[in-house]
Coordinates of C-alpha atoms and ligand atoms in Angstrom, one line a residue:
M1 CA 17.6 14.0 -25.9
S2 CA 14.6 14.5 -23.5
A3 CA 15.2 16.1 -20.2
T4 CA 14.4 12.8 -18.5
Q5 CA 16.9 10.9 -20.6
N6 CA 19.5 13.6 -19.8
L7 CA 18.8 13.2 -16.1
L8 CA 18.7 9.4 -16.1
N9 CA 22.1 9.3 -17.9
Q10 CA 23.7 11.0 -14.9
I11 CA 22.6 8.2 -12.6
P12 CA 24.9 5.2 -11.9
G13 CA 23.5 2.1 -13.7
N14 CA 21.3 4.3 -16.0
P15 CA 17.7 3.5 -15.0
S16 CA 16.3 4.3 -18.5
K17 CA 15.7 0.6 -19.2
G18 CA 13.8 0.2 -15.9
L19 CA 11.6 3.2 -16.8
A20 CA 11.0 1.9 -20.3
S21 CA 9.9 -1.5 -18.9
A22 CA 7.7 0.1 -16.2
D23 CA 6.2 2.2 -19.0
R24 CA 5.5 -1.0 -21.1
L25 CA 3.6 -2.4 -18.1
W26 CA 1.6 0.8 -17.7
R27 CA 0.8 0.7 -21.4
N28 CA -0.4 -2.9 -21.1
L29 CA -2.6 -1.9 -18.2
R30 CA -4.2 0.9 -20.2
D31 CA -4.6 -1.2 -23.3
N32 CA -5.7 -4.1 -21.2
D33 CA -3.9 -6.4 -23.5
R34 CA -1.9 -8.7 -21.2
P35 CA -3.1 -12.3 -21.3
V36 CA -4.7 -13.4 -18.0
P37 CA -2.4 -16.0 -16.4
S38 CA -3.7 -19.5 -15.5
V39 CA -1.5 -20.5 -12.6
V40 CA -4.0 -21.9 -10.0
H41 CA -5.7 -25.2 -10.7
Q42 CA -7.8 -27.5 -8.6
N43 CA -7.6 -31.2 -8.0
S44 CA -10.2 -33.2 -6.0
Q45 CA -7.7 -35.9 -5.0
P46 CA -6.3 -35.6 -1.4
L47 CA -2.6 -34.6 -1.3
G48 CA -1.8 -36.5 1.9
E49 CA 0.9 -35.4 4.3
T50 CA 2.3 -31.9 3.5
D51 CA 5.9 -30.7 3.9
W52 CA 5.0 -27.2 5.0
D53 CA 2.3 -25.5 7.0
V54 CA 2.9 -22.3 5.0
V55 CA 4.6 -21.5 1.7
I56 CA 5.0 -17.8 1.1
C57 CA 5.6 -16.7 -2.6
G58 CA 7.4 -13.3 -2.8
G59 CA 9.9 -12.3 -0.2
T60 CA 9.8 -8.5 0.0
L61 CA 6.9 -8.1 2.4
G62 CA 6.6 -11.9 2.6
I63 CA 9.6 -12.0 5.0
L64 CA 7.7 -9.9 7.6
L65 CA 4.9 -12.4 7.9
G66 CA 7.3 -15.4 7.3
A67 CA 9.5 -14.4 10.3
A68 CA 6.5 -13.9 12.5
L69 CA 5.0 -17.3 11.6
A70 CA 8.4 -19.1 11.9
R71 CA 8.7 -17.7 15.4
Q72 CA 5.3 -19.3 16.2
N73 CA 7.0 -22.6 15.2
W74 CA 5.1 -23.2 12.0
R75 CA 7.0 -24.9 9.2
V76 CA 7.4 -22.0 6.8
A77 CA 9.1 -21.8 3.4
I78 CA 9.6 -18.6 1.4
V79 CA 9.9 -18.8 -2.4
E80 CA 11.6 -15.7 -3.9
R81 CA 12.2 -15.2 -7.6
G82 CA 15.4 -13.1 -7.1
M83 CA 17.5 -12.6 -4.0
L84 CA 15.7 -11.5 -0.8
K85 CA 17.1 -8.0 -0.5
G86 CA 15.6 -4.6 0.4
R87 CA 15.7 -1.7 -2.1
E88 CA 18.1 1.3 -1.6
Q89 CA 15.3 3.8 -1.2
E90 CA 13.9 4.1 2.3
W91 CA 10.3 3.3 3.2
N92 CA 8.6 6.2 5.0
I93 CA 6.4 5.4 8.1
S94 CA 5.6 6.9 11.5
R95 CA 7.7 5.8 14.5
D96 CA 4.8 4.5 16.7
E97 CA 3.8 2.0 13.9
L98 CA 7.3 0.5 13.9
Q99 CA 7.1 -0.5 17.5
T100 CA 5.1 -3.5 16.3
F101 CA 8.4 -5.2 15.3
V102 CA 9.6 -5.0 18.9
E103 CA 6.3 -6.0 20.4
M104 CA 6.3 -9.1 18.2
G105 CA 9.9 -10.0 19.0
L106 CA 11.0 -9.6 15.4
L107 CA 13.5 -6.8 16.2
T108 CA 15.2 -5.7 19.3
E109 CA 15.1 -2.0 20.3
T110 CA 18.7 -1.7 19.1
E111 CA 17.9 -3.3 15.8
L112 CA 14.9 -1.1 15.3
E113 CA 17.0 2.0 15.9
R114 CA 19.5 0.8 13.3
A115 CA 16.7 0.2 10.8
I116 CA 15.8 3.8 11.1
A117 CA 18.0 5.5 8.6
T118 CA 16.5 9.0 8.8
E119 CA 14.1 11.0 10.9
Y120 CA 12.9 14.6 10.2
N121 CA 10.5 17.1 11.5
P122 CA 8.2 18.8 10.8
G123 CA 6.2 17.9 7.6
R124 CA 4.3 20.4 5.5
I125 CA 0.9 20.2 3.8
S126 CA 0.3 23.0 1.3
F127 CA -2.1 23.7 -1.6
R128 CA -2.0 26.5 -4.1
G129 CA -3.9 29.5 -2.7
G130 CA -4.1 28.0 0.8
S131 CA -1.9 28.4 3.9
D132 CA 0.8 25.9 4.9
I133 CA 0.0 23.4 7.7
W134 CA 2.9 21.9 9.6
V135 CA 2.7 18.6 11.5
R136 CA 5.2 16.7 13.6
D137 CA 6.0 12.9 13.7
V138 CA 3.8 11.9 10.8
L139 CA 5.5 9.6 8.2
N140 CA 8.8 11.2 9.2
I141 CA 10.9 8.1 9.6
G142 CA 12.8 6.5 6.8
V143 CA 13.4 2.8 7.3
D144 CA 16.3 1.2 5.6
P145 CA 14.8 -1.7 3.7
V146 CA 18.2 -3.4 3.1
Y147 CA 19.0 -3.6 6.8
L148 CA 15.4 -4.4 7.8
L149 CA 14.9 -7.3 5.4
E150 CA 18.4 -8.7 6.1
T151 CA 17.7 -8.7 9.9
L152 CA 14.3 -10.3 9.4
K153 CA 15.8 -12.9 7.1
Q154 CA 18.2 -13.9 9.8
R155 CA 15.4 -14.0 12.4
F156 CA 13.4 -16.2 10.0
L157 CA 16.3 -18.6 9.3
N158 CA 17.2 -18.8 13.0
A159 CA 13.6 -19.7 13.8
G160 CA 13.8 -22.7 11.4
G161 CA 12.4 -21.1 8.3
T162 CA 13.5 -22.2 4.8
L163 CA 14.3 -19.6 2.1
L164 CA 14.4 -20.6 -1.5
E165 CA 16.0 -17.7 -3.4
N166 CA 16.3 -17.4 -7.2
T167 CA 13.2 -19.7 -7.3
A168 CA 10.1 -18.5 -9.1
F169 CA 6.5 -19.6 -8.3
E170 CA 5.0 -21.2 -11.4
E171 CA 1.7 -22.8 -10.5
A172 CA -0.4 -24.0 -7.6
I173 CA -2.7 -27.0 -7.5
V174 CA -5.2 -26.8 -4.8
H175 CA -6.2 -30.2 -3.3
P176 CA -8.9 -30.7 -0.6
D177 CA -6.2 -31.1 2.1
G178 CA -3.3 -28.9 0.8
V179 CA -1.6 -27.1 -2.1
R180 CA 1.1 -28.3 -4.4
V181 CA 3.3 -25.3 -5.3
N182 CA 5.4 -25.8 -8.4
V183 CA 8.4 -23.6 -8.6
G184 CA 11.3 -23.0 -11.1
D185 CA 11.3 -26.0 -13.5
S186 CA 10.0 -28.4 -10.9
K187 CA 6.9 -29.5 -12.8
T188 CA 7.7 -33.2 -12.5
P189 CA 5.1 -35.0 -10.4
D190 CA 7.2 -35.6 -7.3
S191 CA 8.8 -32.2 -7.0
G192 CA 7.5 -28.8 -5.9
L193 CA 6.5 -28.0 -2.4
T194 CA 3.4 -29.2 -0.6
T195 CA 1.8 -27.0 2.0
R196 CA -1.4 -26.5 4.0
L197 CA -1.6 -22.8 3.1
L198 CA -0.1 -20.8 0.3
I199 CA 0.4 -17.1 0.9
D200 CA 0.7 -14.9 -2.2
A201 CA 3.0 -11.9 -1.5
M202 CA 4.1 -11.4 -5.1
G203 CA 3.1 -7.8 -5.4
H204 CA 0.6 -5.9 -7.6
F205 CA 1.4 -8.0 -10.6
S206 CA 1.3 -11.3 -8.9
P207 CA 0.1 -14.0 -11.4
V208 CA -2.3 -15.3 -8.8
S209 CA -4.0 -12.0 -8.2
R210 CA -4.0 -11.3 -11.9
Q211 CA -5.8 -14.6 -12.5
V212 CA -8.4 -13.6 -9.9
R213 CA -8.9 -10.1 -11.3
G214 CA -9.1 -11.4 -14.9
Q215 CA -9.4 -8.7 -17.5
Q216 CA -10.8 -6.2 -15.0
K217 CA -9.1 -2.8 -15.4
P218 CA -8.1 -1.1 -12.2
D219 CA -10.6 1.5 -10.9
A220 CA -7.8 3.9 -10.2
V221 CA -4.0 4.3 -10.5
C222 CA -1.5 6.4 -8.6
L223 CA 1.5 7.3 -10.8
V224 CA 4.7 8.3 -9.0
V225 CA 8.1 9.5 -10.3
G226 CA 11.0 11.1 -8.5
T227 CA 14.6 11.1 -7.5
C228 CA 17.0 11.1 -4.6
A229 CA 19.7 13.7 -5.0
E230 CA 22.4 15.5 -3.1
G231 CA 22.9 19.3 -3.3
Y232 CA 19.7 20.8 -1.8
P233 CA 20.8 23.7 0.5
K234 CA 17.9 23.0 2.8
N235 CA 17.1 19.5 3.8
E236 CA 15.8 19.4 7.4
T237 CA 12.0 19.4 6.9
G238 CA 9.7 17.4 4.6
D239 CA 6.6 17.8 2.5
L240 CA 3.8 15.3 3.0
F241 CA 1.3 16.6 0.5
V242 CA 1.9 19.6 -1.6
S243 CA 0.6 21.0 -4.8
F244 CA 1.5 24.3 -6.5
T245 CA 0.1 24.0 -10.1
P246 CA -3.4 24.0 -11.4
I247 CA -4.9 20.9 -13.1
L248 CA -2.5 20.1 -16.0
H249 CA -3.0 17.4 -18.6
Q250 CA -6.2 16.3 -16.9
C251 CA -4.4 15.6 -13.7
Q252 CA -3.7 17.4 -10.4
Y253 CA 0.0 17.1 -9.6
F254 CA 1.1 16.4 -6.0
W255 CA 4.6 16.5 -4.5
E256 CA 6.3 14.9 -1.5
A257 CA 9.9 15.6 -0.3
F258 CA 11.9 14.5 2.6
P259 CA 15.5 14.0 3.8
A260 CA 17.0 10.6 2.8
K261 CA 20.2 8.9 4.2
D262 CA 22.1 10.0 1.1
G263 CA 20.4 13.2 0.0
R264 CA 16.8 14.4 -0.5
T265 CA 14.0 12.4 -2.0
T266 CA 11.4 14.3 -4.1
Y267 CA 8.3 12.6 -5.6
L268 CA 5.7 13.8 -8.1
F269 CA 2.5 11.8 -8.0
T270 CA -1.0 11.9 -9.3
Y271 CA -4.3 10.0 -9.2
L272 CA -5.9 9.0 -12.5
D273 CA -7.8 6.2 -14.2
A274 CA -6.3 3.6 -16.6
H275 CA -7.8 5.2 -19.7
R276 CA -5.7 4.3 -22.8
D277 CA -5.1 8.0 -23.6
R278 CA -3.4 8.7 -20.3
F279 CA 0.2 9.9 -20.5
S280 CA 3.3 7.7 -20.1
L281 CA 5.6 7.5 -17.1
E282 CA 8.3 9.0 -19.2
F283 CA 6.1 12.0 -20.0
F284 CA 5.3 12.3 -16.2
F285 CA 9.1 12.2 -15.5
N286 CA 9.6 15.0 -18.0
E287 CA 7.0 17.0 -16.0
Y288 CA 8.9 16.2 -12.8
V289 CA 12.1 17.5 -14.3
R290 CA 10.4 20.6 -15.7
L291 CA 8.8 21.5 -12.4
L292 CA 11.4 20.4 -9.8
P293 CA 13.4 23.6 -10.0
E294 CA 10.3 25.7 -9.2
Y295 CA 9.2 23.3 -6.5
Q296 CA 12.5 23.1 -4.6
Q297 CA 13.8 26.5 -5.8
I298 CA 16.9 25.1 -7.2
D299 CA 18.8 24.7 -10.5
L300 CA 19.0 21.1 -11.7
E301 CA 22.8 21.6 -12.3
A302 CA 23.3 22.0 -8.6
L303 CA 22.0 18.5 -7.9
N304 CA 23.9 15.2 -7.9
F305 CA 21.3 12.6 -8.7
K306 CA 21.7 9.3 -6.9
R307 CA 18.6 7.3 -7.8
A308 CA 15.5 7.6 -10.0
L309 CA 12.3 6.3 -8.5
F310 CA 9.1 5.5 -10.4
G311 CA 6.1 3.2 -10.3
F312 CA 2.4 2.9 -10.5
F313 CA -0.1 1.5 -8.1
P314 CA -3.3 0.1 -9.5
S315 CA -6.2 -0.1 -7.1
Y316 CA -9.6 -1.7 -7.3
R317 CA -12.8 -0.8 -5.5
K318 CA -13.3 -4.5 -4.8
S319 CA -10.5 -4.7 -2.2
P320 CA -8.9 -6.3 -0.3
L321 CA -8.8 -9.2 -2.8
Q322 CA -10.5 -12.3 -1.7
S323 CA -9.2 -15.6 -3.0
P324 CA -11.8 -17.7 -4.8
W325 CA -9.8 -20.8 -3.9
N326 CA -9.4 -22.6 -0.5
R327 CA -6.0 -22.5 1.1
I328 CA -4.7 -19.3 -0.7
L329 CA -4.3 -16.0 1.0
P330 CA -3.1 -12.8 -0.7
V331 CA -1.1 -10.3 1.4
G332 CA 0.9 -7.1 0.8
D333 CA 0.4 -5.3 -2.6
S334 CA -1.1 -8.4 -4.2
S335 CA -4.1 -8.2 -1.8
G336 CA -4.7 -4.5 -2.6
S337 CA -5.2 -3.9 1.1
Q338 CA -3.7 -0.4 1.2
S339 CA -5.7 2.7 0.6
P340 CA -6.0 4.0 -3.0
L341 CA -4.6 7.4 -1.7
S342 CA -1.3 6.2 -0.6
F343 CA 1.7 4.3 -2.0
G344 CA 2.5 3.1 1.5
G345 CA 2.2 -0.6 1.0
F346 CA 5.0 -1.3 3.5
G347 CA 3.2 0.9 6.1
A348 CA -0.1 -1.0 5.5
M349 CA 1.6 -4.3 6.0
V350 CA 3.2 -3.2 9.2
R351 CA -0.1 -2.0 10.5
H352 CA -1.7 -5.3 9.9
L353 CA 1.3 -7.6 10.7
K354 CA 0.2 -8.6 14.2
R355 CA -3.4 -9.1 13.2
L356 CA -2.4 -11.2 10.1
S357 CA 0.3 -13.3 11.8
E358 CA -2.0 -14.2 14.8
G359 CA -4.9 -14.8 12.4
V360 CA -2.9 -17.1 10.2
G361 CA -1.7 -18.9 13.3
E362 CA -5.2 -19.4 14.5
A363 CA -6.5 -20.5 11.1
L364 CA -3.7 -23.2 11.0
N365 CA -4.5 -24.3 14.5
A366 CA -8.2 -24.6 13.9
D367 CA -7.8 -25.9 10.4
C368 CA -9.9 -23.0 9.1
L369 CA -8.3 -22.8 5.7
D370 CA -11.3 -22.8 3.3
R371 CA -11.9 -19.7 1.2
S372 CA -14.7 -18.3 3.4
A373 CA -12.7 -18.7 6.6
L374 CA -9.6 -17.1 5.0
S375 CA -11.6 -14.2 3.6
L376 CA -11.9 -13.1 7.2
L377 CA -8.2 -12.4 7.2
Q378 CA -8.7 -9.9 4.4
P379 CA -12.1 -8.6 5.3
Y380 CA -14.2 -5.7 4.0
Q381 CA -12.9 -2.5 5.6
P382 CA -15.2 0.5 5.4
N383 CA -12.4 2.9 6.4
L384 CA -10.6 1.8 3.2
S385 CA -13.7 1.9 1.0
V386 CA -14.6 5.5 2.1
T387 CA -11.2 6.7 0.8
W388 CA -12.4 6.1 -2.8
M389 CA -14.4 9.3 -2.8
F390 CA -11.3 11.3 -1.8
Q391 CA -9.4 9.7 -4.6
Q392 CA -12.2 10.6 -7.1
T393 CA -12.3 14.2 -5.9
M394 CA -8.5 14.5 -6.6
S395 CA -8.6 13.1 -10.1
V396 CA -10.0 14.4 -13.4
G397 CA -11.5 12.3 -16.3
V398 CA -9.7 12.2 -19.6
N399 CA -12.6 13.8 -21.3
E400 CA -13.9 16.0 -18.4
T401 CA -14.2 19.6 -19.2
V402 CA -12.1 21.5 -16.7
T403 CA -13.9 24.8 -16.1
D404 CA -12.0 25.6 -12.9
P405 CA -8.3 24.5 -13.0
D406 CA -7.9 25.4 -9.3
S407 CA -11.0 23.4 -8.0
I408 CA -9.0 20.5 -6.5
D409 CA -6.5 22.8 -4.7
R410 CA -9.4 24.8 -3.3
L411 CA -11.3 21.8 -2.1
L412 CA -8.2 20.3 -0.4
A413 CA -7.2 23.6 1.2
S414 CA -10.7 23.8 2.7
V415 CA -10.8 20.2 3.9
F416 CA -7.3 20.4 5.5
D417 CA -8.1 23.8 7.1
A418 CA -11.2 22.3 8.6
M419 CA -9.2 19.3 9.8
Q420 CA -6.6 21.5 11.3
D421 CA -9.2 23.5 13.1
A422 CA -10.7 20.3 14.5
G423 CA -7.3 19.4 16.1
D424 CA -4.6 16.8 16.0
E425 CA -6.9 13.9 16.7
V426 CA -8.7 14.5 13.4
L427 CA -5.7 15.5 11.2
R428 CA -3.0 13.0 12.3
P429 CA -4.8 9.7 11.8
F430 CA -6.0 10.9 8.3
L431 CA -2.4 11.7 7.3
K432 CA -1.3 8.3 8.5
D433 CA -3.9 6.8 6.2
V434 CA -6.3 5.9 9.0
V435 CA -9.9 7.1 8.6
Q436 CA -12.2 7.1 11.6
F437 CA -15.9 7.8 11.7
G438 CA -15.7 10.7 14.3
S439 CA -12.8 12.5 12.6
L440 CA -14.3 12.1 9.1
S441 CA -17.7 13.3 10.3
Q442 CA -16.1 16.3 11.9
A443 CA -14.0 17.1 8.8
L444 CA -17.1 16.8 6.5
F445 CA -19.3 18.9 8.8
R446 CA -16.7 21.7 9.3
T447 CA -15.9 21.8 5.5
S448 CA -19.6 22.1 4.6
I449 CA -19.9 25.0 7.0
S450 CA -16.7 26.8 6.0
A451 CA -16.9 26.1 2.2
P452 CA -20.4 25.1 1.3
L453 CA -20.0 25.9 -2.4
T454 CA -16.9 23.9 -2.8
V455 CA -18.6 20.9 -1.2
T456 CA -21.7 21.2 -3.3
N457 CA -19.6 21.1 -6.4
I458 CA -18.4 17.6 -5.5
V459 CA -21.9 16.2 -6.1
P460 CA -22.0 16.6 -10.0
K461 CA -18.3 15.6 -10.1
I462 CA -18.8 12.3 -8.3
G463 CA -22.3 11.6 -9.5
I464 CA -25.4 10.8 -7.4
F465 CA -25.2 7.0 -7.5
P466 CA -21.5 6.7 -6.6
L467 CA -22.2 9.2 -3.8
L468 CA -25.0 7.0 -2.5
G469 CA -22.6 4.0 -2.7
W470 CA -20.1 6.0 -0.7
M471 CA -22.8 6.8 1.9
R472 CA -23.2 3.1 2.5
H473 CA -19.5 2.7 3.4
Y474 CA -19.6 5.9 5.6
L475 CA -22.6 4.4 7.5
N476 CA -20.8 1.1 7.8
L477 CA -17.8 2.9 9.2
G478 CA -20.1 4.3 11.9
A479 CA -21.5 0.8 12.5
Y480 CA -18.0 -0.8 12.7
S481 CA -17.0 1.9 15.2
A482 CA -19.9 1.0 17.4
L483 CA -19.2 -2.7 17.1
S484 CA -15.5 -2.5 17.8
P485 CA -15.8 -2.3 21.6
I486 CA -18.3 -5.2 21.5
G487 CA -15.7 -7.2 19.5
E488 CA -13.1 -6.6 22.3
A489 CA -15.6 -8.1 24.8
I490 CA -16.3 -11.0 22.6
A491 CA -12.6 -11.7 22.1
D492 CA -12.2 -11.9 25.9
W493 CA -15.2 -14.2 26.3
S494 CA -14.0 -16.5 23.4
K495 CA -11.2 -17.9 25.6
T496 CA -13.5 -20.8 26.5
A497 CA -14.7 -21.4 22.9
S498 CA -13.4 -24.2 20.5
P499 CA -10.4 -23.2 18.3
Q500 CA -12.8 -22.9 15.3
Q501 CA -15.2 -20.6 17.2
R502 CA -12.3 -18.7 18.6
Y503 CA -10.9 -18.1 15.1
Y504 CA -14.2 -16.7 13.8
L505 CA -14.9 -14.6 16.8
H506 CA -11.4 -13.1 16.8
Q507 CA -11.5 -12.3 13.1
W508 CA -14.9 -10.6 13.4
A509 CA -13.6 -8.5 16.3
Q510 CA -10.5 -7.6 14.4
A511 CA -12.4 -6.7 11.2
W512 CA -14.5 -4.3 13.3
Q513 CA -11.5 -2.8 15.0
Y514 CA -9.3 -2.4 11.9
G515 CA -12.2 -1.6 9.6
S516 CA -13.2 1.3 11.8
G517 CA -9.6 2.6 12.2
R518 CA -9.8 1.9 16.0
D519 CA -6.5 0.0 15.8
Y520 CA -4.9 3.4 15.7
D521 CA -6.1 4.1 19.2
R522 CA -4.5 1.0 20.7
Ligands
FAD601 C1 8.7 4.9 -5.7 C2 8.1 4.1 -4.6 C3 8.1 4.6 -3.3 C4 7.5 4.0 -2.2 N1 7.5 4.5 -1.0 C5 6.9 3.9 0.1 C6 7.0 4.4 1.4 O1 7.6 5.5 1.6 N2 6.4 3.8 2.4 C7 5.7 2.6 2.2 O2 5.1 2.1 3.1 N3 5.6 2.0 0.9 C8 6.2 2.7 -0.1 N4 6.2 2.1 -1.4 C9 5.4 0.9 -1.6 C10 6.2 -0.4 -1.2 O3 7.5 -0.4 -1.8 C11 5.4 -1.6 -1.6 O4 4.1 -1.5 -1.0 C12 6.0 -2.9 -1.2 O5 7.3 -3.0 -1.8 C13 5.1 -4.0 -1.6 O6 5.7 -5.2 -1.3 P1 5.2 -6.6 -1.8 O7 6.1 -7.6 -1.3 O8 3.8 -6.7 -1.5 O9 5.3 -6.4 -3.4 P2 6.7 -6.2 -4.2 O10 7.5 -5.1 -3.6 O11 6.2 -6.0 -5.6 O12 7.5 -7.5 -4.1 C14 7.0 -8.7 -4.6 C15 8.0 -9.7 -4.3 O13 7.6 -11.0 -4.9 C16 8.7 -11.5 -5.7 N5 8.1 -12.2 -6.9 C17 7.3 -11.7 -7.9 N6 7.0 -12.7 -8.7 C18 7.4 -13.8 -8.2 C19 7.3 -15.2 -8.6 N7 6.7 -15.6 -9.7 N8 7.9 -16.1 -7.7 C20 8.6 -15.8 -6.6 N9 8.7 -14.5 -6.2 C21 8.1 -13.5 -7.0 C22 9.5 -10.3 -6.2 O14 10.8 -10.6 -6.5 C23 9.4 -9.4 -4.9 O15 10.4 -9.8 -4.0 C24 6.8 2.7 -2.5 C25 6.8 2.2 -3.7 C26 7.5 2.9 -4.8 C27 7.5 2.2 -6.2

């Protein structure tokens, strides 16, 4: 029996089957052999009166937006394949980001405090051969998804929202004036839901986003495995980003660890491509089990495992995903709007929640629901696009010759040392997945002075053309930073504009603000 199977057998409900089915999906992705779904169709006949303003398919992050829209008095229905329920494992985020829920009236201060299951300080960043960096108040809050989603569900229902649980999205037919959403077995002509706008919140493997992406393979993938366990003698601090091994199996392994409400969570993750020869999740779990004792300085026998955690996050350079159809908007993981560096899709949604809910409200008010108007709600974000180069520098090609197995560690140690020297205003936003022009320029400049050879080595690794492509995003980041204050002035001035003009002006202003990471300074 493998070390992984041995460990999984100890966990209540034995998650072996879950791991095997996640591995099948990962295999499908590498082999690119899953048929592309055909779930969205178009019909040129008008639909007439619709029952809903918004139908949201997928309830996990969908309920965040659903509750906000129901509170704006829109007629909202959520269609959820299973029961709308948060997972046991906490979502990590920083405290200041959570305040959005209170500002938007979605949680009271008391409810927010109850939703916070854990809080720790400080968090460590450490690479082999480098020195440890400690930071406070970054991704150090564990939110209890069960309580959060239940509270938002009640807020949604109290605001007049309708929740259809155990009801699966099956197909959408886009008409000029609305969308018919067929669910469950409701394919008969007069059933299904009719809506002005369909929001797809069905996650990375949403049939709608898979139809849009077609046979395209993801440009990068983040694999993650881990556990939550009791028995660690020390459990007060966390690790945000740690590596202690050289490149192994054409991958750099990274670790995260933090206190959870019922033990300590430890994750092993890596960045790679979806080449068919990449290893399985089960192999990666074996690596986790092999290295965990060294990482946490503990015997596995001392641990009482509560949960196994695993997943993979495909990401595409062409993100966020733009719908090719009118009246359909992807949000959450299905939109690919989080950075390829993080598996913080909940955090990304919270960061954009106010912008998205106000933007959707304005789009409905102004009837700006065609594909080009809606694309402004998931706009190009240079601060997201620049992160691609970091992802590339931390991954290794399947057939790449590794001449220096410590190169990634050395590069990261130099970059993080430079960021630490530049101060909190450079390091903290980056760790929270917010990239800003000033901070990035400082980090690049300082690293090229302190470690010129390490930086020069990046050029052949990335390739000259991808590097030029990256420069374009970097310059756009600078341009967006310059435009962001102008956007704020335009947004003020737009009060006298028509609803349509206001929608466009607001969305451009928001794209500049969020695309430059200036929302972090709010
Ligand atoms: C191990 C691990 C650790 C993580 N840790 C963090 C963290 O610390 N912080 C953080 O911010 N994020 C974290 N994440 C990421 C976070 O969990 C996801 O970003 C988030 O769950 C995405 O939500 P989603 O609603 O977009 O997609 P999903 O979570 O995939 O949810 C999709 C929803 O759609 C429903 N659905 C699917 N198909 C249909 C259908 N046909 N009809 C109707 N409903 C459907 C599903 O039932 C589900 O409710 C972690 C993820 C993993 C795997």
